Amino acid sequence: MGSDPQYATYPELSLAQHIFHLTNPSSAVDSRQASLKILQDAILQHKMAPLYRYLAHPTEGVLNPGGEGRSQGASSSRQAPSSAMTGIIASPHGMTDVQFPWDEGLYEQLKKENEKELEELEKEEVEAAEKAGETEVQAAKGKRAEFWARVGDKDKALAAYEAVFEKIGVLGTRIDLVLAIIRVGLFFGDKLLVKKNVERAQTLVESGGDWDRRNRLKAYSGLHLLTIRSYHLAAPLLLDSLSTFTSYELCTYSSLVIYSVLAGAVSLKRVDFKAKVVDAPEIKAILGDGEEKLSALTGTISAGPGAQDEVMTGDTSTATPGPPAATAVNLTTLGQSATGQPEVETPIDFAPLGQLVNSLYARDYRSFFLALAAVEELFLSQDRYLYEHRGWFVREMRLRGYQQMLQSYRVVGLASMAHDFGVTVDYLDRDLKKFIAANRIPCTIDRVNGVIETNRPDDKNKQYHDVVKQGDALITKLQKYGQAVRLRGSERA
């Protein structure tokens, strides 16, 4: 069947992002209204009766639990959202402001249209079974699976995909079916389902999957690892996907750049951070100055290793902002999927992200903290995959800044360091204490003299102490073993 992806149209993961916006207290009012309009239009266009009920039902909907129109017998207390809901809504506290009206007549109309379409699909399956072969029968059943994925019925979509998977023998199609199941899990925020099927897809790909599906799985795996806070594992996969990205059914290229940069910034060592993020041609095309963007987009800077070696000679270690007119980039035209996705993408201002990368590498910590605050507001708090771990990310990036500065000094003035980071001495003292207590930063704070003394770990001393400690443990075990042997010998005597 070639390498063309199948079952890549539904579910539309962009709708899950709009659902997230509705319950996100950090989203602007205009953004919520726009997301509501897009979601309502999609429900009408794709006849999504199951998803409409899942979201807007007065007593069962995740957006309106116990909301308007509930019966008198319904409990007035709001139930906490289940774990399956945590990935599709931002916060249960945000649901009180969401006005997603429930129309019983509309629901019944959509339901009837769904039943009519199902009858046609069933008729097509019967005709295929009578007049065609097994391939046509499975193709007809695949349409049923895509139907359930399109209208937003999670359980029935999963069951239909599994039914087709059991009968299909072509490896490429089997991989596509598992990738479709992963997207269903991502849509509804089911991390266990996603984890199970990412491992399943990896097994299939290793058994002989083609290059395209192997490459697409990198993006799927990287995004999954991002959602479970395994940024150190997600970074290499996402960064490798940049130059050959084709999984537009998963996310836009703009989103992939954001995920890659953030994962690399928080997890890569300084040398790898320089090579794979600061000097990466694909990232320079987005975060660099005007000339770098133009060079990358016109092909002057290629994605190969040779090009990377060339661009690394340029100076990108300073936090020099690009021209204001070039900070907003629309990446939709960089690639299109076979299914016509992605939709028209809103231009994104990548300036804060570029400032975060450059200021961290250039050791401009005041700009780094300002950029980190902007990134939290504009990116971490607005993306459904990043929102849950935004606090952790900001904390780890602050730690990275502190570690990078302190590793260069034996003694640092507390006031001087606070000035460099653009914070007060009291704030810096409180923040450092948390990391020192957790053994994340090897230093001590002397408030009397107003200095920070670093305790650099001596690798040789550490190795020596480790050998002594492990040797003591080994001697203790041998002594216990010797005593046990002697006791058994005396018993035999």
Short mmCIF file of C-alpha atoms in Angstrom, two decimals:
data_model
loop_
_atom_site.label_atom_id
_atom_site.label_comp_id
_atom_site.label_asym_id
_atom_site.label_seq_id
_atom_site.Cartn_x
_atom_site.Cartn_y
_atom_site.Cartn_z
CA MET A 1 0.00 0.00 0.00
CA GLY A 2 3.02 2.29 -0.17
CA SER A 3 4.05 4.73 2.46
CA ASP A 4 1.02 7.01 2.26
CA PRO A 5 -0.46 7.39 5.76
CA GLN A 6 -3.96 6.10 6.36
CA TYR A 7 -6.51 6.94 9.07
CA ALA A 8 -4.74 10.27 9.63
CA THR A 9 -7.73 12.61 9.33
CA TYR A 10 -9.58 12.07 12.61
CA PRO A 11 -9.80 12.96 15.40
CA GLU A 12 -8.94 16.61 14.87
CA LEU A 13 -6.60 17.38 17.75
CA SER A 14 -6.96 21.11 17.17
CA LEU A 15 -10.50 20.83 18.57
CA ALA A 16 -9.10 19.46 21.84
CA GLN A 17 -6.99 22.63 22.11
CA HIS A 18 -10.12 24.75 21.66
CA ILE A 19 -11.89 22.75 24.37
CA PHE A 20 -8.89 23.41 26.60
CA HIS A 21 -9.16 27.15 25.93
CA LEU A 22 -12.76 27.17 27.16
CA THR A 23 -11.70 26.06 30.64
CA ASN A 24 -8.34 27.79 30.80
CA PRO A 25 -8.40 30.72 33.24
CA SER A 26 -5.26 32.08 31.55
CA SER A 27 -6.97 32.40 28.16
CA ALA A 28 -8.24 35.78 27.08
CA VAL A 29 -11.99 36.30 26.77
CA ASP A 30 -11.67 36.82 23.00
CA SER A 31 -9.74 33.55 22.72
CA ARG A 32 -12.45 31.68 24.61
CA GLN A 33 -15.18 33.13 22.45
CA ALA A 34 -13.29 32.26 19.27
CA SER A 35 -12.68 28.71 20.50
CA LEU A 36 -16.34 28.29 21.39
CA LYS A 37 -17.40 29.42 17.93
CA ILE A 38 -14.92 27.07 16.22
CA LEU A 39 -16.02 24.17 18.41
CA GLN A 40 -19.72 24.76 17.77
CA ASP A 41 -19.13 25.05 14.02
CA ALA A 42 -17.12 21.81 14.03
CA ILE A 43 -19.85 19.97 15.93
CA LEU A 44 -22.38 21.04 13.31
CA GLN A 45 -20.12 20.38 10.33
CA HIS A 46 -18.98 16.91 11.41
CA LYS A 47 -22.26 16.00 13.13
CA MET A 48 -20.48 15.28 16.40
CA ALA A 49 -23.41 14.20 18.55
CA PRO A 50 -21.36 12.07 21.00
CA LEU A 51 -18.80 14.84 21.58
CA TYR A 52 -21.56 17.43 21.97
CA ARG A 53 -23.14 15.32 24.70
CA TYR A 54 -19.76 14.61 26.31
CA LEU A 55 -19.05 18.34 26.56
CA ALA A 56 -22.34 20.20 26.94
CA HIS A 57 -24.92 17.89 28.52
CA PRO A 58 -26.50 19.69 31.52
CA THR A 59 -25.76 16.92 34.01
CA GLU A 60 -23.14 14.71 32.34
CA GLY A 61 -21.10 17.11 30.23
CA VAL A 62 -17.55 17.87 31.36
CA LEU A 63 -18.04 21.57 30.64
CA ASN A 64 -21.39 21.83 32.42
CA PRO A 65 -21.42 19.36 35.33
CA GLY A 66 -24.49 20.23 37.38
CA GLY A 67 -24.85 23.35 35.28
CA GLU A 68 -27.80 25.02 33.62
CA GLY A 69 -30.85 22.94 33.01
CA ARG A 70 -30.03 20.29 35.60
CA SER A 71 -32.86 18.42 37.22
CA GLN A 72 -33.96 19.19 40.77
CA GLY A 73 -32.75 15.79 41.88
CA ALA A 74 -29.24 16.49 40.69
CA SER A 75 -26.70 17.13 43.38
CA SER A 76 -25.78 20.76 43.83
CA SER A 77 -22.22 19.88 44.74
CA ARG A 78 -19.82 19.74 41.82
CA GLN A 79 -17.90 16.52 41.43
CA ALA A 80 -14.20 16.63 40.85
CA PRO A 81 -13.23 15.79 37.29
CA SER A 82 -12.02 12.28 36.67
CA SER A 83 -8.51 11.50 35.53
CA ALA A 84 -9.79 11.01 31.99
CA MET A 85 -10.97 14.62 31.94
CA THR A 86 -7.75 16.21 33.16
CA GLY A 87 -6.18 16.18 29.70
CA ILE A 88 -9.10 17.78 27.87
CA ILE A 89 -9.95 20.56 30.33
CA ALA A 90 -7.54 23.03 31.88
CA SER A 91 -9.07 23.50 35.30
CA PRO A 92 -12.34 22.56 37.00
CA HIS A 93 -12.41 26.08 38.39
CA GLY A 94 -12.51 27.48 34.87
CA MET A 95 -15.71 25.63 34.03
CA THR A 96 -17.93 28.04 35.98
CA ASP A 97 -17.32 30.79 33.39
CA VAL A 98 -17.92 28.62 30.34
CA GLN A 99 -21.28 29.05 28.66
CA PHE A 100 -21.70 26.06 26.38
CA PRO A 101 -25.46 25.88 25.81
CA TRP A 102 -27.19 22.54 25.53
CA ASP A 103 -29.84 22.18 22.81
CA GLU A 104 -31.78 18.93 23.08
CA GLY A 105 -33.30 19.42 19.65
CA LEU A 106 -29.90 19.92 18.05
CA TYR A 107 -28.57 16.83 19.79
CA GLU A 108 -31.44 14.68 18.53
CA GLN A 109 -30.96 16.03 15.01
CA LEU A 110 -27.23 15.23 15.07
CA LYS A 111 -28.00 11.82 16.50
CA LYS A 112 -30.43 11.02 13.68
CA GLU A 113 -27.89 12.11 11.08
CA ASN A 114 -25.30 9.86 12.74
CA GLU A 115 -27.69 6.90 12.63
CA LYS A 116 -28.41 7.53 8.97
CA GLU A 117 -24.69 7.65 8.14
CA LEU A 118 -24.10 4.45 10.11
CA GLU A 119 -26.82 2.69 8.11
CA GLU A 120 -25.05 3.69 4.89
CA LEU A 121 -21.72 2.45 6.22
CA GLU A 122 -23.30 -0.85 7.27
CA LYS A 123 -24.84 -1.23 3.83
CA GLU A 124 -21.44 -0.60 2.27
CA GLU A 125 -19.89 -3.30 4.49
CA VAL A 126 -22.56 -5.82 3.51
CA GLU A 127 -22.09 -5.10 -0.20
CA ALA A 128 -18.33 -5.44 0.17
CA ALA A 129 -18.74 -8.79 1.91
CA GLU A 130 -21.06 -10.07 -0.84
CA LYS A 131 -19.39 -8.70 -3.96
CA ALA A 132 -15.78 -7.87 -3.09
CA GLY A 133 -12.86 -9.31 -1.19
CA GLU A 134 -11.51 -9.07 2.34
CA THR A 135 -9.53 -5.92 1.53
CA GLU A 136 -12.69 -4.01 0.57
CA VAL A 137 -14.50 -5.31 3.66
CA GLN A 138 -11.75 -4.03 5.97
CA ALA A 139 -11.68 -0.72 4.10
CA ALA A 140 -15.41 -0.35 4.76
CA LYS A 141 -14.90 -1.18 8.43
CA GLY A 142 -12.10 1.35 8.53
CA LYS A 143 -14.58 4.02 7.43
CA ARG A 144 -16.77 3.07 10.41
CA ALA A 145 -13.79 3.51 12.74
CA GLU A 146 -13.02 6.91 11.23
CA PHE A 147 -16.68 7.86 11.60
CA TRP A 148 -16.60 7.23 15.37
CA ALA A 149 -13.32 9.11 15.66
CA ARG A 150 -14.78 12.02 13.71
CA VAL A 151 -17.92 12.37 15.84
CA GLY A 152 -15.98 12.04 19.10
CA ASP A 153 -17.09 8.70 20.55
CA LYS A 154 -13.93 7.45 22.23
CA ASP A 155 -15.00 3.94 23.23
CA LYS A 156 -16.62 3.04 19.93
CA ALA A 157 -13.73 4.50 17.94
CA LEU A 158 -11.22 2.43 19.89
CA ALA A 159 -13.29 -0.73 19.48
CA ALA A 160 -13.66 -0.14 15.74
CA TYR A 161 -9.95 0.54 15.23
CA GLU A 162 -9.07 -2.61 17.18
CA ALA A 163 -11.50 -4.68 15.11
CA VAL A 164 -9.83 -3.51 11.89
CA PHE A 165 -6.36 -4.01 13.39
CA GLU A 166 -7.08 -7.68 14.17
CA LYS A 167 -8.02 -8.43 10.55
CA ILE A 168 -5.40 -6.36 8.72
CA GLY A 169 -2.11 -8.02 7.86
CA VAL A 170 -0.30 -5.15 6.12
CA LEU A 171 2.27 -3.76 8.54
CA GLY A 172 2.03 -0.15 7.36
CA THR A 173 -1.74 -0.10 7.83
CA ARG A 174 -1.43 -1.70 11.26
CA ILE A 175 0.98 1.05 12.32
CA ASP A 176 -1.40 3.72 10.99
CA LEU A 177 -4.24 2.21 13.02
CA VAL A 178 -2.18 2.31 16.22
CA LEU A 179 -1.19 5.93 15.51
CA ALA A 180 -4.89 6.74 15.12
CA ILE A 181 -5.57 5.13 18.50
CA ILE A 182 -2.78 7.26 20.01
CA ARG A 183 -4.44 10.40 18.68
CA VAL A 184 -7.76 9.35 20.21
CA GLY A 185 -5.95 8.99 23.53
CA LEU A 186 -4.29 12.39 23.10
CA PHE A 187 -7.61 14.01 22.24
CA PHE A 188 -9.24 12.80 25.45
CA GLY A 189 -6.11 13.09 27.59
CA ASP A 190 -5.84 9.36 28.30
CA LYS A 191 -2.12 9.05 29.07
CA LEU A 192 -2.23 5.34 29.91
CA LEU A 193 -3.85 4.55 26.57
CA VAL A 194 -1.26 6.68 24.76
CA LYS A 195 1.65 5.07 26.61
CA LYS A 196 0.43 1.55 25.86
CA ASN A 197 -0.03 2.23 22.16
CA VAL A 198 3.21 4.18 21.71
CA GLU A 199 5.01 1.07 22.96
CA ARG A 200 2.82 -1.02 20.66
CA ALA A 201 3.68 1.16 17.66
CA GLN A 202 7.39 0.99 18.48
CA THR A 203 7.22 -2.80 18.44
CA LEU A 204 5.52 -2.74 15.05
CA VAL A 205 7.95 -0.23 13.58
CA GLU A 206 10.95 -2.24 14.79
CA SER A 207 9.53 -5.32 13.07
CA GLY A 208 9.92 -3.68 9.67
CA GLY A 209 8.15 -0.33 9.48
CA ASP A 210 9.09 2.04 6.66
CA TRP A 211 11.07 5.26 7.10
CA ASP A 212 8.04 7.57 6.98
CA ARG A 213 6.15 5.80 9.74
CA ARG A 214 9.31 5.42 11.80
CA ASN A 215 9.85 9.16 11.49
CA ARG A 216 6.23 9.98 12.35
CA LEU A 217 6.43 7.81 15.44
CA LYS A 218 9.31 9.96 16.72
CA ALA A 219 6.99 12.95 16.90
CA TYR A 220 4.24 10.89 18.54
CA SER A 221 6.64 9.47 21.14
CA GLY A 222 8.20 12.86 21.82
CA LEU A 223 4.82 14.49 22.38
CA HIS A 224 3.72 11.69 24.70
CA LEU A 225 6.91 12.01 26.75
CA LEU A 226 6.30 15.75 26.96
CA THR A 227 2.87 15.18 28.51
CA ILE A 228 4.29 12.93 31.22
CA ARG A 229 7.12 15.37 32.06
CA SER A 230 9.93 13.27 30.59
CA TYR A 231 11.49 16.27 28.88
CA HIS A 232 14.97 14.71 28.83
CA LEU A 233 13.64 11.81 26.75
CA ALA A 234 11.33 13.95 24.63
CA ALA A 235 13.99 16.49 23.59
CA PRO A 236 16.09 14.28 21.23
CA LEU A 237 12.99 12.83 19.58
CA LEU A 238 11.34 16.20 18.99
CA LEU A 239 14.53 17.86 17.80
CA ASP A 240 15.19 14.99 15.38
CA SER A 241 11.66 15.41 13.99
CA LEU A 242 12.13 19.05 13.02
CA SER A 243 13.91 18.50 9.72
CA THR A 244 11.63 15.71 8.46
CA PHE A 245 8.31 16.52 10.12
CA THR A 246 5.22 15.26 8.28
CA SER A 247 2.82 14.49 11.16
CA TYR A 248 0.53 17.47 10.66
CA GLU A 249 -2.37 15.39 11.98
CA LEU A 250 -0.58 15.46 15.34
CA CYS A 251 0.32 19.15 15.68
CA THR A 252 1.43 22.12 13.62
CA TYR A 253 5.06 22.77 12.79
CA SER A 254 4.90 25.89 14.96
CA SER A 255 3.89 23.78 17.95
CA LEU A 256 6.65 21.26 17.24
CA VAL A 257 9.23 24.05 17.28
CA ILE A 258 7.90 25.30 20.62
CA TYR A 259 7.93 21.82 22.16
CA SER A 260 11.42 21.08 20.84
CA VAL A 261 12.94 24.31 22.09
CA LEU A 262 11.37 24.06 25.54
CA ALA A 263 12.31 20.41 25.98
CA GLY A 264 15.87 21.08 24.84
CA ALA A 265 16.26 24.20 26.98
CA VAL A 266 15.32 22.43 30.20
CA SER A 267 17.09 19.11 29.67
CA LEU A 268 20.13 19.36 27.37
CA LYS A 269 23.66 19.99 28.58
CA ARG A 270 25.18 23.30 27.54
CA VAL A 271 27.23 21.84 24.67
CA ASP A 272 24.24 19.93 23.25
CA PHE A 273 21.98 22.93 23.86
CA LYS A 274 24.32 25.03 21.71
CA ALA A 275 24.49 22.50 18.89
CA LYS A 276 20.90 21.25 18.82
CA VAL A 277 18.91 24.34 19.79
CA VAL A 278 20.90 27.58 19.60
CA ASP A 279 22.63 26.71 16.31
CA ALA A 280 20.07 24.33 14.79
CA PRO A 281 19.11 25.57 11.27
CA GLU A 282 15.44 24.64 11.71
CA ILE A 283 15.22 26.61 14.95
CA LYS A 284 17.26 29.52 13.61
CA ALA A 285 14.68 29.78 10.85
CA ILE A 286 12.10 30.60 13.51
CA LEU A 287 13.96 32.19 16.39
CA GLY A 288 16.90 33.83 14.57
CA ASP A 289 17.17 37.30 13.14
CA GLY A 290 15.70 38.32 9.79
CA GLU A 291 18.62 37.12 7.66
CA GLU A 292 18.73 33.72 9.35
CA LYS A 293 15.00 33.22 8.84
CA LEU A 294 15.24 34.16 5.17
CA SER A 295 18.25 31.90 4.61
CA ALA A 296 16.58 28.91 6.24
CA LEU A 297 13.24 29.35 4.47
CA THR A 298 14.85 29.79 1.04
CA GLY A 299 17.10 26.76 1.49
CA THR A 300 20.42 28.55 1.93
CA ILE A 301 20.68 26.83 5.32
CA SER A 302 19.87 23.18 4.92
CA ALA A 303 18.98 20.69 7.61
CA GLY A 304 22.07 18.55 7.11
CA PRO A 305 25.07 18.22 9.39
CA GLY A 306 27.26 20.14 7.00
CA ALA A 307 24.94 23.12 7.09
CA GLN A 308 24.80 22.93 10.85
CA ASP A 309 28.59 23.16 11.00
CA GLU A 310 28.48 26.26 8.83
CA VAL A 311 25.83 28.13 10.79
CA MET A 312 27.54 27.33 14.06
CA THR A 313 30.30 29.77 13.10
CA GLY A 314 27.82 32.62 13.38
CA ASP A 315 27.29 34.49 16.63
CA THR A 316 23.88 33.66 18.08
CA SER A 317 24.89 33.71 21.72
CA THR A 318 23.71 37.24 22.36
CA ALA A 319 20.15 38.15 23.15
CA THR A 320 19.76 40.52 20.21
CA PRO A 321 16.12 40.88 19.25
CA GLY A 322 15.26 40.64 15.58
CA PRO A 323 13.35 43.25 13.64
CA PRO A 324 9.83 43.73 15.08
CA ALA A 325 8.21 42.98 11.74
CA ALA A 326 9.86 39.56 11.58
CA THR A 327 8.99 38.24 15.02
CA ALA A 328 5.60 36.85 14.01
CA VAL A 329 5.96 33.89 11.65
CA ASN A 330 3.23 31.86 10.00
CA LEU A 331 4.57 28.35 9.43
CA THR A 332 1.48 26.86 7.84
CA THR A 333 2.93 27.10 4.35
CA LEU A 334 6.03 25.12 5.29
CA GLY A 335 4.21 21.84 4.78
CA GLN A 336 0.86 20.23 4.22
CA SER A 337 -0.36 16.76 5.04
CA ALA A 338 -2.02 14.41 2.60
CA THR A 339 -5.35 15.06 4.30
CA GLY A 340 -5.20 18.82 3.89
CA GLN A 341 -4.20 19.57 7.45
CA PRO A 342 -3.22 21.79 9.12
CA GLU A 343 -5.84 24.49 8.99
CA VAL A 344 -4.85 28.13 8.63
CA GLU A 345 -2.62 28.84 11.58
CA THR A 346 -2.57 32.04 13.58
CA PRO A 347 0.83 33.75 13.35
CA ILE A 348 2.85 33.32 16.54
CA ASP A 349 5.27 35.78 18.08
CA PHE A 350 8.35 33.68 18.82
CA ALA A 351 10.37 36.61 20.20
CA PRO A 352 10.08 35.57 23.90
CA LEU A 353 11.12 32.03 23.04
CA GLY A 354 14.13 33.27 21.09
CA GLN A 355 15.08 35.59 23.91
CA LEU A 356 14.85 32.71 26.39
CA VAL A 357 17.22 30.57 24.33
CA ASN A 358 19.75 33.28 23.54
CA SER A 359 19.81 34.89 26.97
CA LEU A 360 20.31 31.54 28.71
CA TYR A 361 23.24 30.66 26.49
CA ALA A 362 24.70 34.19 26.64
CA ARG A 363 24.39 34.24 30.47
CA ASP A 364 22.20 37.35 30.35
CA TYR A 365 20.20 36.31 33.39
CA ARG A 366 18.10 39.44 33.77
CA SER A 367 16.79 39.02 30.21
CA PHE A 368 16.50 35.29 30.84
CA PHE A 369 14.12 35.78 33.78
CA LEU A 370 12.04 38.29 31.84
CA ALA A 371 11.84 35.93 28.86
CA LEU A 372 10.92 33.02 31.15
CA ALA A 373 7.97 34.98 32.54
CA ALA A 374 6.82 35.83 29.01
CA VAL A 375 7.18 32.21 27.87
CA GLU A 376 5.09 31.03 30.82
CA GLU A 377 2.34 33.49 29.96
CA LEU A 378 2.32 33.10 26.18
CA PHE A 379 3.23 29.43 25.69
CA LEU A 380 3.15 27.29 28.82
CA SER A 381 -0.21 28.61 30.01
CA GLN A 382 -1.85 28.44 26.58
CA ASP A 383 -1.00 24.92 25.40
CA ARG A 384 -2.85 21.86 26.66
CA TYR A 385 0.27 19.68 26.63
CA LEU A 386 2.43 22.21 28.49
CA TYR A 387 -0.12 23.63 30.92
CA GLU A 388 -0.08 20.82 33.48
CA HIS A 389 3.68 21.01 34.06
CA ARG A 390 4.20 24.76 33.63
CA GLY A 391 5.11 25.30 37.31
CA TRP A 392 7.69 22.52 37.18
CA PHE A 393 9.19 23.87 33.95
CA VAL A 394 9.59 27.41 35.30
CA ARG A 395 11.16 26.08 38.50
CA GLU A 396 13.62 23.88 36.58
CA MET A 397 14.60 26.75 34.29
CA ARG A 398 15.27 29.02 37.28
CA LEU A 399 17.39 26.24 38.73
CA ARG A 400 19.29 25.94 35.46
CA GLY A 401 20.05 29.64 35.48
CA TYR A 402 21.28 29.52 39.07
CA GLN A 403 23.44 26.45 38.44
CA GLN A 404 24.96 27.92 35.31
CA MET A 405 26.02 31.09 37.11
CA LEU A 406 27.23 29.52 40.36
CA GLN A 407 29.36 26.85 38.70
CA SER A 408 31.74 29.57 37.51
CA TYR A 409 32.47 31.01 40.97
CA ARG A 410 33.67 29.95 44.40
CA VAL A 411 32.06 32.93 46.16
CA VAL A 412 29.33 35.21 44.80
CA GLY A 413 27.89 38.29 46.42
CA LEU A 414 24.22 37.77 47.20
CA ALA A 415 23.33 41.33 46.20
CA SER A 416 25.40 41.05 43.03
CA MET A 417 23.68 37.83 41.97
CA ALA A 418 20.25 39.27 42.77
CA HIS A 419 21.10 42.28 40.60
CA ASP A 420 22.20 40.05 37.72
CA PHE A 421 18.88 38.16 37.81
CA GLY A 422 16.81 41.29 38.30
CA VAL A 423 15.27 40.15 41.59
CA THR A 424 15.48 41.23 45.23
CA VAL A 425 17.93 39.72 47.67
CA ASP A 426 15.11 38.31 49.78
CA TYR A 427 13.53 36.60 46.79
CA LEU A 428 16.84 35.10 45.69
CA ASP A 429 17.52 33.91 49.24
CA ARG A 430 14.10 32.21 49.50
CA ASP A 431 14.37 30.65 46.05
CA LEU A 432 17.89 29.31 46.51
CA LYS A 433 17.01 27.82 49.90
CA LYS A 434 14.52 25.45 48.27
CA PHE A 435 17.09 24.11 45.83
CA ILE A 436 19.86 23.90 48.45
CA ALA A 437 17.60 21.95 50.81
CA ALA A 438 16.78 19.53 47.98
CA ASN A 439 20.51 19.07 47.19
CA ARG A 440 19.99 20.56 43.74
CA ILE A 441 22.60 23.31 44.19
CA PRO A 442 25.86 22.58 46.11
CA CYS A 443 26.26 25.89 47.96
CA THR A 444 25.62 27.67 51.25
CA ILE A 445 24.24 31.14 51.88
CA ASP A 446 25.99 33.42 54.39
CA ARG A 447 23.49 36.21 55.03
CA VAL A 448 25.75 37.82 57.62
CA ASN A 449 28.49 38.48 55.08
CA GLY A 450 26.04 38.60 52.17
CA VAL A 451 27.73 35.94 50.07
CA ILE A 452 27.00 32.56 48.49
CA GLU A 453 29.75 29.97 48.82
CA THR A 454 29.69 27.14 46.30
CA ASN A 455 30.73 23.64 47.29
CA ARG A 456 31.98 22.18 44.06
CA PRO A 457 31.87 18.41 44.15
CA ASP A 458 35.32 16.92 43.63
CA ASP A 459 34.82 14.03 41.21
CA LYS A 460 37.83 12.09 42.44
CA ASN A 461 36.89 12.55 46.08
CA LYS A 462 33.35 11.55 45.25
CA GLN A 463 34.56 8.42 43.49
CA TYR A 464 36.81 7.61 46.43
CA HIS A 465 33.98 8.00 48.95
CA ASP A 466 31.67 5.94 46.74
CA VAL A 467 34.25 3.12 46.57
CA VAL A 468 34.73 3.20 50.35
CA LYS A 469 30.99 3.23 50.95
CA GLN A 470 30.30 0.41 48.51
CA GLY A 471 33.29 -1.52 49.85
CA ASP A 472 31.98 -1.28 53.38
CA ALA A 473 28.61 -2.54 52.24
CA LEU A 474 30.26 -5.44 50.40
CA ILE A 475 32.39 -6.38 53.44
CA THR A 476 29.30 -6.34 55.64
CA LYS A 477 27.48 -8.68 53.26
CA LEU A 478 30.48 -11.03 53.10
CA GLN A 479 30.70 -11.12 56.88
CA LYS A 480 27.02 -12.00 57.16
CA TYR A 481 27.46 -14.66 54.49
CA GLY A 482 30.48 -16.12 56.35
CA GLN A 483 28.55 -16.27 59.59
CA ALA A 484 25.69 -18.06 57.88
CA VAL A 485 28.08 -20.60 56.37
CA ARG A 486 29.75 -21.29 59.73
CA LEU A 487 26.38 -21.76 61.41
CA ARG A 488 25.29 -24.26 58.80
CA GLY A 489 28.60 -26.11 59.19
CA SER A 490 28.21 -26.37 62.96
CA GLU A 491 24.70 -27.72 62.51
CA ARG A 492 25.98 -30.50 60.24
CA ALA A 493 28.68 -31.35 62.76
#
